[in-house]
PDB file of C-alpha atoms in Angstrom:
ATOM      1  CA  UNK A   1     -23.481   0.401  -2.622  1.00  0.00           C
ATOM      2  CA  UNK A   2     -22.594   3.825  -3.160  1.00  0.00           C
ATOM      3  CA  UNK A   3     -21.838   6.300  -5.979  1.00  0.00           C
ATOM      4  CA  UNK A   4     -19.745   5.215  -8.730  1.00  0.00           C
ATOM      5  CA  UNK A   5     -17.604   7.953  -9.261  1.00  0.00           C
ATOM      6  CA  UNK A   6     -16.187   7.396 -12.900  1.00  0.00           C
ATOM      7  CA  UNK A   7     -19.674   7.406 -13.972  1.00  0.00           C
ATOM      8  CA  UNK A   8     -21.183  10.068 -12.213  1.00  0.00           C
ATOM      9  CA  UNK A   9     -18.380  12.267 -13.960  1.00  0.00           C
ATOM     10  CA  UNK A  10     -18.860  10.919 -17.347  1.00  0.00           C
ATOM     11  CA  UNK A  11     -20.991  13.566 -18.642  1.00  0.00           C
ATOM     12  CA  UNK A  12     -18.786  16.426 -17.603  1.00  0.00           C
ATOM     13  CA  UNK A  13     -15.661  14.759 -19.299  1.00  0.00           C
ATOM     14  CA  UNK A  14     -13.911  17.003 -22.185  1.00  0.00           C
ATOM     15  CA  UNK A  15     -13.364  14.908 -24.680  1.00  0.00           C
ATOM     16  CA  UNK A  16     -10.064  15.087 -26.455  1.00  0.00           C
ATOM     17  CA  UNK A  17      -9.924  14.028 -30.614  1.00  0.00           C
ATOM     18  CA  UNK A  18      -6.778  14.182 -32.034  1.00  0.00           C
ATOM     19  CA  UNK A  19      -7.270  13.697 -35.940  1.00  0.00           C
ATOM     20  CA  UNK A  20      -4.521  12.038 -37.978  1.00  0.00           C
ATOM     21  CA  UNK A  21      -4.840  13.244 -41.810  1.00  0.00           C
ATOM     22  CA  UNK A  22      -3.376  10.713 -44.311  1.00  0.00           C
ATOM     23  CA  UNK A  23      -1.717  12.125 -47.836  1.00  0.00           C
ATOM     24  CA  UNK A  24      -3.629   9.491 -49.979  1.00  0.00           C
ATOM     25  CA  UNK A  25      -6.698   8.919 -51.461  1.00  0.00           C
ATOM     26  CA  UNK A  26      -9.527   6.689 -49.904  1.00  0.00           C
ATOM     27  CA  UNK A  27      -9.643   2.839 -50.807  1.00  0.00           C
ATOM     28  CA  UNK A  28      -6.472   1.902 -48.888  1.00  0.00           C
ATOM     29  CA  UNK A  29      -5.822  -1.898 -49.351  1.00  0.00           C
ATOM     30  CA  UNK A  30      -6.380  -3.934 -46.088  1.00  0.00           C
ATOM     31  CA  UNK A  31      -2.892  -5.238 -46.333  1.00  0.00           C
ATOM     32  CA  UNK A  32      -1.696  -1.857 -45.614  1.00  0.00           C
ATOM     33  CA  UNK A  33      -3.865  -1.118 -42.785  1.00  0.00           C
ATOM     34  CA  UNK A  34      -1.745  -2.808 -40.063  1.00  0.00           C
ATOM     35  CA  UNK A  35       1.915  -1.239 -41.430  1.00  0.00           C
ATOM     36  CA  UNK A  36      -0.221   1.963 -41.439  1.00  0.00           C
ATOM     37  CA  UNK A  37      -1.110   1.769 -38.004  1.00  0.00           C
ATOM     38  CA  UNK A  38       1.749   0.488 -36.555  1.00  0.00           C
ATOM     39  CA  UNK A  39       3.646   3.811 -37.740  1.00  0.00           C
ATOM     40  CA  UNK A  40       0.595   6.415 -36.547  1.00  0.00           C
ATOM     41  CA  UNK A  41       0.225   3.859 -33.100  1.00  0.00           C
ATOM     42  CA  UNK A  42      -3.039   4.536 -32.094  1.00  0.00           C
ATOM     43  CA  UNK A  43      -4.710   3.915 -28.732  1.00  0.00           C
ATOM     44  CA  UNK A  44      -8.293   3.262 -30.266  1.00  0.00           C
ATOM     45  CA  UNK A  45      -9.138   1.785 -33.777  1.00  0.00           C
ATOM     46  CA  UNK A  46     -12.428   1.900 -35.303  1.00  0.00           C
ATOM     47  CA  UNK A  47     -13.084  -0.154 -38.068  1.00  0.00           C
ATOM     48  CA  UNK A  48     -16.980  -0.665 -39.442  1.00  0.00           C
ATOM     49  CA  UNK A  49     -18.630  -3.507 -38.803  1.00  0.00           C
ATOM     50  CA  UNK A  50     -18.618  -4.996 -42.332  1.00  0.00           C
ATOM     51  CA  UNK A  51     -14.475  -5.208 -41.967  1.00  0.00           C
ATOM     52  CA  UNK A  52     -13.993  -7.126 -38.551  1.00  0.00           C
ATOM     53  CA  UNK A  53     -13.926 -10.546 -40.521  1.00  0.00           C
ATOM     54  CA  UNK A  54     -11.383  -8.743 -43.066  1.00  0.00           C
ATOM     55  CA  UNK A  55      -9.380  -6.543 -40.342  1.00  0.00           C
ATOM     56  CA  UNK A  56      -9.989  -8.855 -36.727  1.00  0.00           C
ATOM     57  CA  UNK A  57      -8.447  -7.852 -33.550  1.00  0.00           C
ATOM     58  CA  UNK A  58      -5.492  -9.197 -32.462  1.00  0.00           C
ATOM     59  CA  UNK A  59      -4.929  -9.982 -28.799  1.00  0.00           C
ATOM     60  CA  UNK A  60      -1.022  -9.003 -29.036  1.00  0.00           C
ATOM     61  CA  UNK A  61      -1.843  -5.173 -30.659  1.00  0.00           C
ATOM     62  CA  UNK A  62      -0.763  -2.251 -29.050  1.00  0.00           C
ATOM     63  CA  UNK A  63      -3.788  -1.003 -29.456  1.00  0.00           C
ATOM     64  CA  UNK A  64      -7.628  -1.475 -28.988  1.00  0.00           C
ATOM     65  CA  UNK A  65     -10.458  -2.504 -31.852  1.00  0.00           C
ATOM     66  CA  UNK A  66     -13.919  -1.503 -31.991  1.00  0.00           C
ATOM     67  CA  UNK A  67     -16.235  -2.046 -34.741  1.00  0.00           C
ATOM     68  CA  UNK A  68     -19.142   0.300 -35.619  1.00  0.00           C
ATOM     69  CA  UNK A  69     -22.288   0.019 -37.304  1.00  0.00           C
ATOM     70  CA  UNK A  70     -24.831   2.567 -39.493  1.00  0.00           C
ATOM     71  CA  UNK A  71     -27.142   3.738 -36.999  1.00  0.00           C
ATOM     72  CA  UNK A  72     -26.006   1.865 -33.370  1.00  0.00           C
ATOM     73  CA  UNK A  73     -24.340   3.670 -30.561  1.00  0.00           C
ATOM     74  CA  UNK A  74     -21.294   2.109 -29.176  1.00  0.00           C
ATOM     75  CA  UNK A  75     -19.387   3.471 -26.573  1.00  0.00           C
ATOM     76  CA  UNK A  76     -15.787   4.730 -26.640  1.00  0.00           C
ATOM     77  CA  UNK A  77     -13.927   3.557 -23.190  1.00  0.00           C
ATOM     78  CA  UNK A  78     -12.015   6.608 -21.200  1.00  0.00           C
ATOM     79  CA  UNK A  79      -7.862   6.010 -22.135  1.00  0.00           C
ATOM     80  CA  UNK A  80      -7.095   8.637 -19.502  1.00  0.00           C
ATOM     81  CA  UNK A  81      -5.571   7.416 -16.158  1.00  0.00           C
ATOM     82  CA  UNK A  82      -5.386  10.983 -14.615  1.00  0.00           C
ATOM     83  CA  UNK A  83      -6.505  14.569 -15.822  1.00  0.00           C
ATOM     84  CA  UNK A  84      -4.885  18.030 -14.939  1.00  0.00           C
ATOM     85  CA  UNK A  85      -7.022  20.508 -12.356  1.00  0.00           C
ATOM     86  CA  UNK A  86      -6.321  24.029 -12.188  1.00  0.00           C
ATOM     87  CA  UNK A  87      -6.238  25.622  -8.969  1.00  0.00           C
ATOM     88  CA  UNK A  88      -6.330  29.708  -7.878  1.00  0.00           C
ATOM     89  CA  UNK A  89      -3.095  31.152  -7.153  1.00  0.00           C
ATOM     90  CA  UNK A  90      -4.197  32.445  -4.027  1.00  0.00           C
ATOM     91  CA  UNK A  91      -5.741  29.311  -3.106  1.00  0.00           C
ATOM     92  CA  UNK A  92      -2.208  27.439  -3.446  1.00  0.00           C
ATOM     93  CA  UNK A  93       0.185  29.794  -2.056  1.00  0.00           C
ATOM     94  CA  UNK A  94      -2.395  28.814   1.298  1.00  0.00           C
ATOM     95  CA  UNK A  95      -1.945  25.338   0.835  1.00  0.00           C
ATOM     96  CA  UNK A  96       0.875  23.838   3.843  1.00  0.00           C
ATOM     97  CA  UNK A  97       2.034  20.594   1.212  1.00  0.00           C
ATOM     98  CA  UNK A  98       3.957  17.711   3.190  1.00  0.00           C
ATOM     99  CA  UNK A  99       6.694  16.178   0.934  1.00  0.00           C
ATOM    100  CA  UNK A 100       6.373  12.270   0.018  1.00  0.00           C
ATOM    101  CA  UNK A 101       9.527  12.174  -2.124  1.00  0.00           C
ATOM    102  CA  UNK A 102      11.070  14.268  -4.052  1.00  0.00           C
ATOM    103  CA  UNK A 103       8.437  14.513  -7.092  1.00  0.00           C
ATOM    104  CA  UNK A 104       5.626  14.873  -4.838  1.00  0.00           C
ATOM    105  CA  UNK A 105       4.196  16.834  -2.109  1.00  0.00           C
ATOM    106  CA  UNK A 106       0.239  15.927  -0.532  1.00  0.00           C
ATOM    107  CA  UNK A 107      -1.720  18.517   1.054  1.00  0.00           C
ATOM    108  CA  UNK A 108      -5.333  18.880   2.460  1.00  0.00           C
ATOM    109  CA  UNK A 109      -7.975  21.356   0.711  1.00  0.00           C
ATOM    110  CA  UNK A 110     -11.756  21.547   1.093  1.00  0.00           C
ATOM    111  CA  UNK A 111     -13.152  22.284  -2.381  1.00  0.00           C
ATOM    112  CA  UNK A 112     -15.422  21.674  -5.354  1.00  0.00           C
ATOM    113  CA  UNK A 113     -14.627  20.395  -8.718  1.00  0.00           C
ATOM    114  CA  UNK A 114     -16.148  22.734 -11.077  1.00  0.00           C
ATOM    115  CA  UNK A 115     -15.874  22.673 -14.916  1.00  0.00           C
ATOM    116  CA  UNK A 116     -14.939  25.516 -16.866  1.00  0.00           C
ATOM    117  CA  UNK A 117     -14.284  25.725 -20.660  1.00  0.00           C
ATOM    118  CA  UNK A 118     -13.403  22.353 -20.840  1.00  0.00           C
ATOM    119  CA  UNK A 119     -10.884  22.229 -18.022  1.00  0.00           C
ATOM    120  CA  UNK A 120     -11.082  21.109 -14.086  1.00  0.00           C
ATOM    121  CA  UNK A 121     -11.197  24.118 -11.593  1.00  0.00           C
ATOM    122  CA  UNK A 122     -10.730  23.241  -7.561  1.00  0.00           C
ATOM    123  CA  UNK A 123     -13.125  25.971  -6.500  1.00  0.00           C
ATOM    124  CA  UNK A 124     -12.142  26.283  -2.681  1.00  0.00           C
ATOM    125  CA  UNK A 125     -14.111  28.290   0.326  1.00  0.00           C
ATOM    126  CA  UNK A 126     -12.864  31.499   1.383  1.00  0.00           C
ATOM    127  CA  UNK A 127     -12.715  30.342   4.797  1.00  0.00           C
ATOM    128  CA  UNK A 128     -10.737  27.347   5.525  1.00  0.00           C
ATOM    129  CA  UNK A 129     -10.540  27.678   9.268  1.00  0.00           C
ATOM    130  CA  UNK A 130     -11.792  24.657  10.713  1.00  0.00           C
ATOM    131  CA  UNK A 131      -8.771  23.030   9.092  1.00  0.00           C
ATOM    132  CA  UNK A 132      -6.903  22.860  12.257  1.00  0.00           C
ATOM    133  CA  UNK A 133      -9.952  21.023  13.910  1.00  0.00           C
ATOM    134  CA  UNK A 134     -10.285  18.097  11.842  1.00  0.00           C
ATOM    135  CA  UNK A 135      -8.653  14.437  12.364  1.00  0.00           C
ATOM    136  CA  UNK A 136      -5.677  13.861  10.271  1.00  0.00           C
ATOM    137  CA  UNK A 137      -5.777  11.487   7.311  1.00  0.00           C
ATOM    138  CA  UNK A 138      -2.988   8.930   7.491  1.00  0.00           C
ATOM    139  CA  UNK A 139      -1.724   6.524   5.165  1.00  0.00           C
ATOM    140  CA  UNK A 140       0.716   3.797   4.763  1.00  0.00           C
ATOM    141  CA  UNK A 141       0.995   0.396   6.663  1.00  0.00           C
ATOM    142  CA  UNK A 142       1.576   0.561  10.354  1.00  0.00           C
ATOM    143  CA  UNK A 143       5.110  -0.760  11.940  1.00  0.00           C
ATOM    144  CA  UNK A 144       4.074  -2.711  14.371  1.00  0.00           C
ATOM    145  CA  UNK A 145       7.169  -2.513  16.665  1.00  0.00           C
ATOM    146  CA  UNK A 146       6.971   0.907  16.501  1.00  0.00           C
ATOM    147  CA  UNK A 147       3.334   1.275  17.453  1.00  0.00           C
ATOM    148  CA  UNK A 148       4.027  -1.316  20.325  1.00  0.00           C
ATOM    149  CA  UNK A 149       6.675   1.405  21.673  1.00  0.00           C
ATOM    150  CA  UNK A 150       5.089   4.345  21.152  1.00  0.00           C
ATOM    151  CA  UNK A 151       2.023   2.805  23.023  1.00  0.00           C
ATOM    152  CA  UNK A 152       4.598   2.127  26.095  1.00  0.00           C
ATOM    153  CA  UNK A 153       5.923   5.637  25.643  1.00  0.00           C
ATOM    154  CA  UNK A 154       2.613   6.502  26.617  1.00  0.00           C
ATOM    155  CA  UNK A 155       2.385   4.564  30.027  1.00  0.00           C
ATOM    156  CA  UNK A 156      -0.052   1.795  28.054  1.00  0.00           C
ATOM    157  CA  UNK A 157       0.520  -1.598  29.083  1.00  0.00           C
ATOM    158  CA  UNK A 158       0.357  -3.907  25.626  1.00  0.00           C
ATOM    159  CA  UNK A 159       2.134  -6.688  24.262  1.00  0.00           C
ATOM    160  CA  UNK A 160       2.370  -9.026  21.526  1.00  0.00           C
ATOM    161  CA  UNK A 161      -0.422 -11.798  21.788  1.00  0.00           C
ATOM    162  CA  UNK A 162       1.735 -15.116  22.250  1.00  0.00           C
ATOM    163  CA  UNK A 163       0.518 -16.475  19.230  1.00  0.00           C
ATOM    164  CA  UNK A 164       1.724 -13.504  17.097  1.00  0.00           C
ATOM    165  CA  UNK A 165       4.672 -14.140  15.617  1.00  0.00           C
ATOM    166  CA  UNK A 166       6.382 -11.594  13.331  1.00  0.00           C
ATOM    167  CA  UNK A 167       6.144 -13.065  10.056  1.00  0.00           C
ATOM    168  CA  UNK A 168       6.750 -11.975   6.527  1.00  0.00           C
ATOM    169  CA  UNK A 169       5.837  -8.844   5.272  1.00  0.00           C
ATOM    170  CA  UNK A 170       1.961  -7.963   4.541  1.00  0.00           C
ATOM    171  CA  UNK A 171       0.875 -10.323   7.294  1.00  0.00           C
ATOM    172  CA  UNK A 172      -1.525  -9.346   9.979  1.00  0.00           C
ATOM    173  CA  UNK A 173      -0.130  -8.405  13.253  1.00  0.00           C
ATOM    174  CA  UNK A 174      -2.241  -7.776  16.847  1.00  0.00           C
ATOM    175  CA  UNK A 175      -1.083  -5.772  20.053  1.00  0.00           C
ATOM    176  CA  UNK A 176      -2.815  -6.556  22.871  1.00  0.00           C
ATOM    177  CA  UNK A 177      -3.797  -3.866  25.201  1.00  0.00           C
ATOM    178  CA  UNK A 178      -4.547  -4.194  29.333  1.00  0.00           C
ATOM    179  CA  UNK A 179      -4.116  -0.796  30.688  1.00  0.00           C
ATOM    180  CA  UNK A 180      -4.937   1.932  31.178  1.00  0.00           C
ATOM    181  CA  UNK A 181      -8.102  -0.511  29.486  1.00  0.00           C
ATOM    182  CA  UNK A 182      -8.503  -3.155  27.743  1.00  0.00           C
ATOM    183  CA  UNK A 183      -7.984  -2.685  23.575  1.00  0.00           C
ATOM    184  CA  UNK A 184      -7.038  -4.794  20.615  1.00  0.00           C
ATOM    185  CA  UNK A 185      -5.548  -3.372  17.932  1.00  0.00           C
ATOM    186  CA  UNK A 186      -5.215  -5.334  14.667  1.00  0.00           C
ATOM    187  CA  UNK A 187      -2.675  -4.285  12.065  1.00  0.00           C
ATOM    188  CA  UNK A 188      -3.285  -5.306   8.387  1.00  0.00           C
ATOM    189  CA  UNK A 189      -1.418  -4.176   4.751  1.00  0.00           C
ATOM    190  CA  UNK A 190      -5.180  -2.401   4.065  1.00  0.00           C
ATOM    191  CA  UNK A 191      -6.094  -1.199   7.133  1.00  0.00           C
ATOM    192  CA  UNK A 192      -5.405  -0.522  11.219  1.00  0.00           C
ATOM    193  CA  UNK A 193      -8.430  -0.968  13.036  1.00  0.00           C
ATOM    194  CA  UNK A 194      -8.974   0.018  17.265  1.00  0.00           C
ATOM    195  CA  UNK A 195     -10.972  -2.432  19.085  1.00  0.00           C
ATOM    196  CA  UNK A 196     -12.031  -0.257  22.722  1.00  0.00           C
ATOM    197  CA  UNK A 197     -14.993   0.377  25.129  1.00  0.00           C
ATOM    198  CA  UNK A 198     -13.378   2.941  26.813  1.00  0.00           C
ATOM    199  CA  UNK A 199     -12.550   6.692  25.076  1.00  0.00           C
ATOM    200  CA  UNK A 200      -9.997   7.740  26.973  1.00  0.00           C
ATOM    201  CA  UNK A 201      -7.752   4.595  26.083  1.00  0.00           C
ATOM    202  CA  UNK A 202      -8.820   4.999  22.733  1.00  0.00           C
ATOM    203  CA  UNK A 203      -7.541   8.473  22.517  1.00  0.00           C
ATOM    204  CA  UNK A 204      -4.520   7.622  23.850  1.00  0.00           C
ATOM    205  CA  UNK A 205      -3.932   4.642  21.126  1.00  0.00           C
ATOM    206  CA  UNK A 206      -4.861   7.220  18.166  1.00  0.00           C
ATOM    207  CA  UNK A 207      -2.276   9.598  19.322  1.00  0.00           C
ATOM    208  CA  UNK A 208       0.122   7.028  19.543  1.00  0.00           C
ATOM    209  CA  UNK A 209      -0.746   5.681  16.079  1.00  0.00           C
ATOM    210  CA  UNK A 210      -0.321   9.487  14.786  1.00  0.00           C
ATOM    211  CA  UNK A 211       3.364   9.358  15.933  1.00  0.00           C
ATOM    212  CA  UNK A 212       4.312   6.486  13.874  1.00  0.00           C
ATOM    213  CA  UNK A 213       1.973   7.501  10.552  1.00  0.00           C
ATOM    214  CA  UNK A 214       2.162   9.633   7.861  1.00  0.00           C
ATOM    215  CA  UNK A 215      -0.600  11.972   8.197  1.00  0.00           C
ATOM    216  CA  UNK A 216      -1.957  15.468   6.788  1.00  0.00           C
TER     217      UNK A 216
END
């Protein structure tokens, strides 16, 4: 099944409390709760347990209600979507980034995530040299009339199966493959996948998949 991620980095979270101090004595009316937080807007409210039928949670609220008890542990959900990680200066002037769009640029590093005083460090391997070696990492669903022609670029003989018509987008899509040996490649939104007995062919339908993929 794997490792679950999230919680196998639970424990090395920093934990961020921001504390709101209000300019009035304790005993606030419960009427005044809800204009109160609607000007602070909270992501999380904790209320204790003995207020939930006096203060319930309302399914249209901004924010999110959790009700505590004397001596029970209840556990706060993660609000953050993403989280910052430094990385070395010389470590990122070596970096070779290939820009997406204009806001953001990918590249490929082999490192650790280390923490360090609270924050997320990329500690990276002096030597990096087997980068050039390794497969490249592509992304992004395949054209299929593109692949088709790059294949036939290549001297492969393929076609569309007769019963593959090109329908709407996010559709499967097949090119059949007869020589230089006999291969089936199946396009889907999710994934590309090579069906081939014989490596050479194979190779020759990767590199041609390269050409028409984003890769790093």
């Amino acid at each position: 099944q794997g490792v679950d991620a999230e919680l196998a980095l639970k424990p090395f979270m920093p934990v961020a409390i921001q504390v709101l101090e209000c300019s009035f004595l304790s005993g606030i009316k419960v009427r005044k709760v809800n204009p109160l937080l609607s000007v602070l807007k909270p992501k999380l409210v904790l209320f204790p347990e003995d207020l939930k039928s006096r203060c319930p949670s309302k399914e249209d609220a901004p924010w999110s209600y959790l009700y505590y008890s004397k001596g029970k542990t209840i556990e706060i959900p993660n609000t953050r979507e993403d989280f910052e990680v430094g990385l070395p200066t010389d470590v990122a002037f070596g970096l070779q980034p290939r820009q997406l769009d204009k806001a953001i640029a990918v590249a490929r590093l082999r490192a650790k995530l280390h923490l360090s005083k609270g924050q997320y460090v990329l500690v990276a391997p002096k030597d990096q040299s087997d980068e050039s070696n390794r497969q490249l990492l592509h992304w992004g669903a395949v054209d299929a009339g593109r692949l088709l022609s790059a294949l036939q670029e290549k001297g492969i003989e393929c076609a569309f199966p007769a019963d593959d018509d090109d329908g709407p987008a996010g559709c499967e899509r097949s090119i059949l493959i007869t020589s230089p040996g006999e291969a089936l490649v199946k396009m889907a939104p999710e994934k590309t996948v090579i069906y081939c007995d014989d490596e050479s062919t194979t190779r020759l339908i990767y590199d041609a998949l390269s050409s028409v993929c984003n890769g790093i």
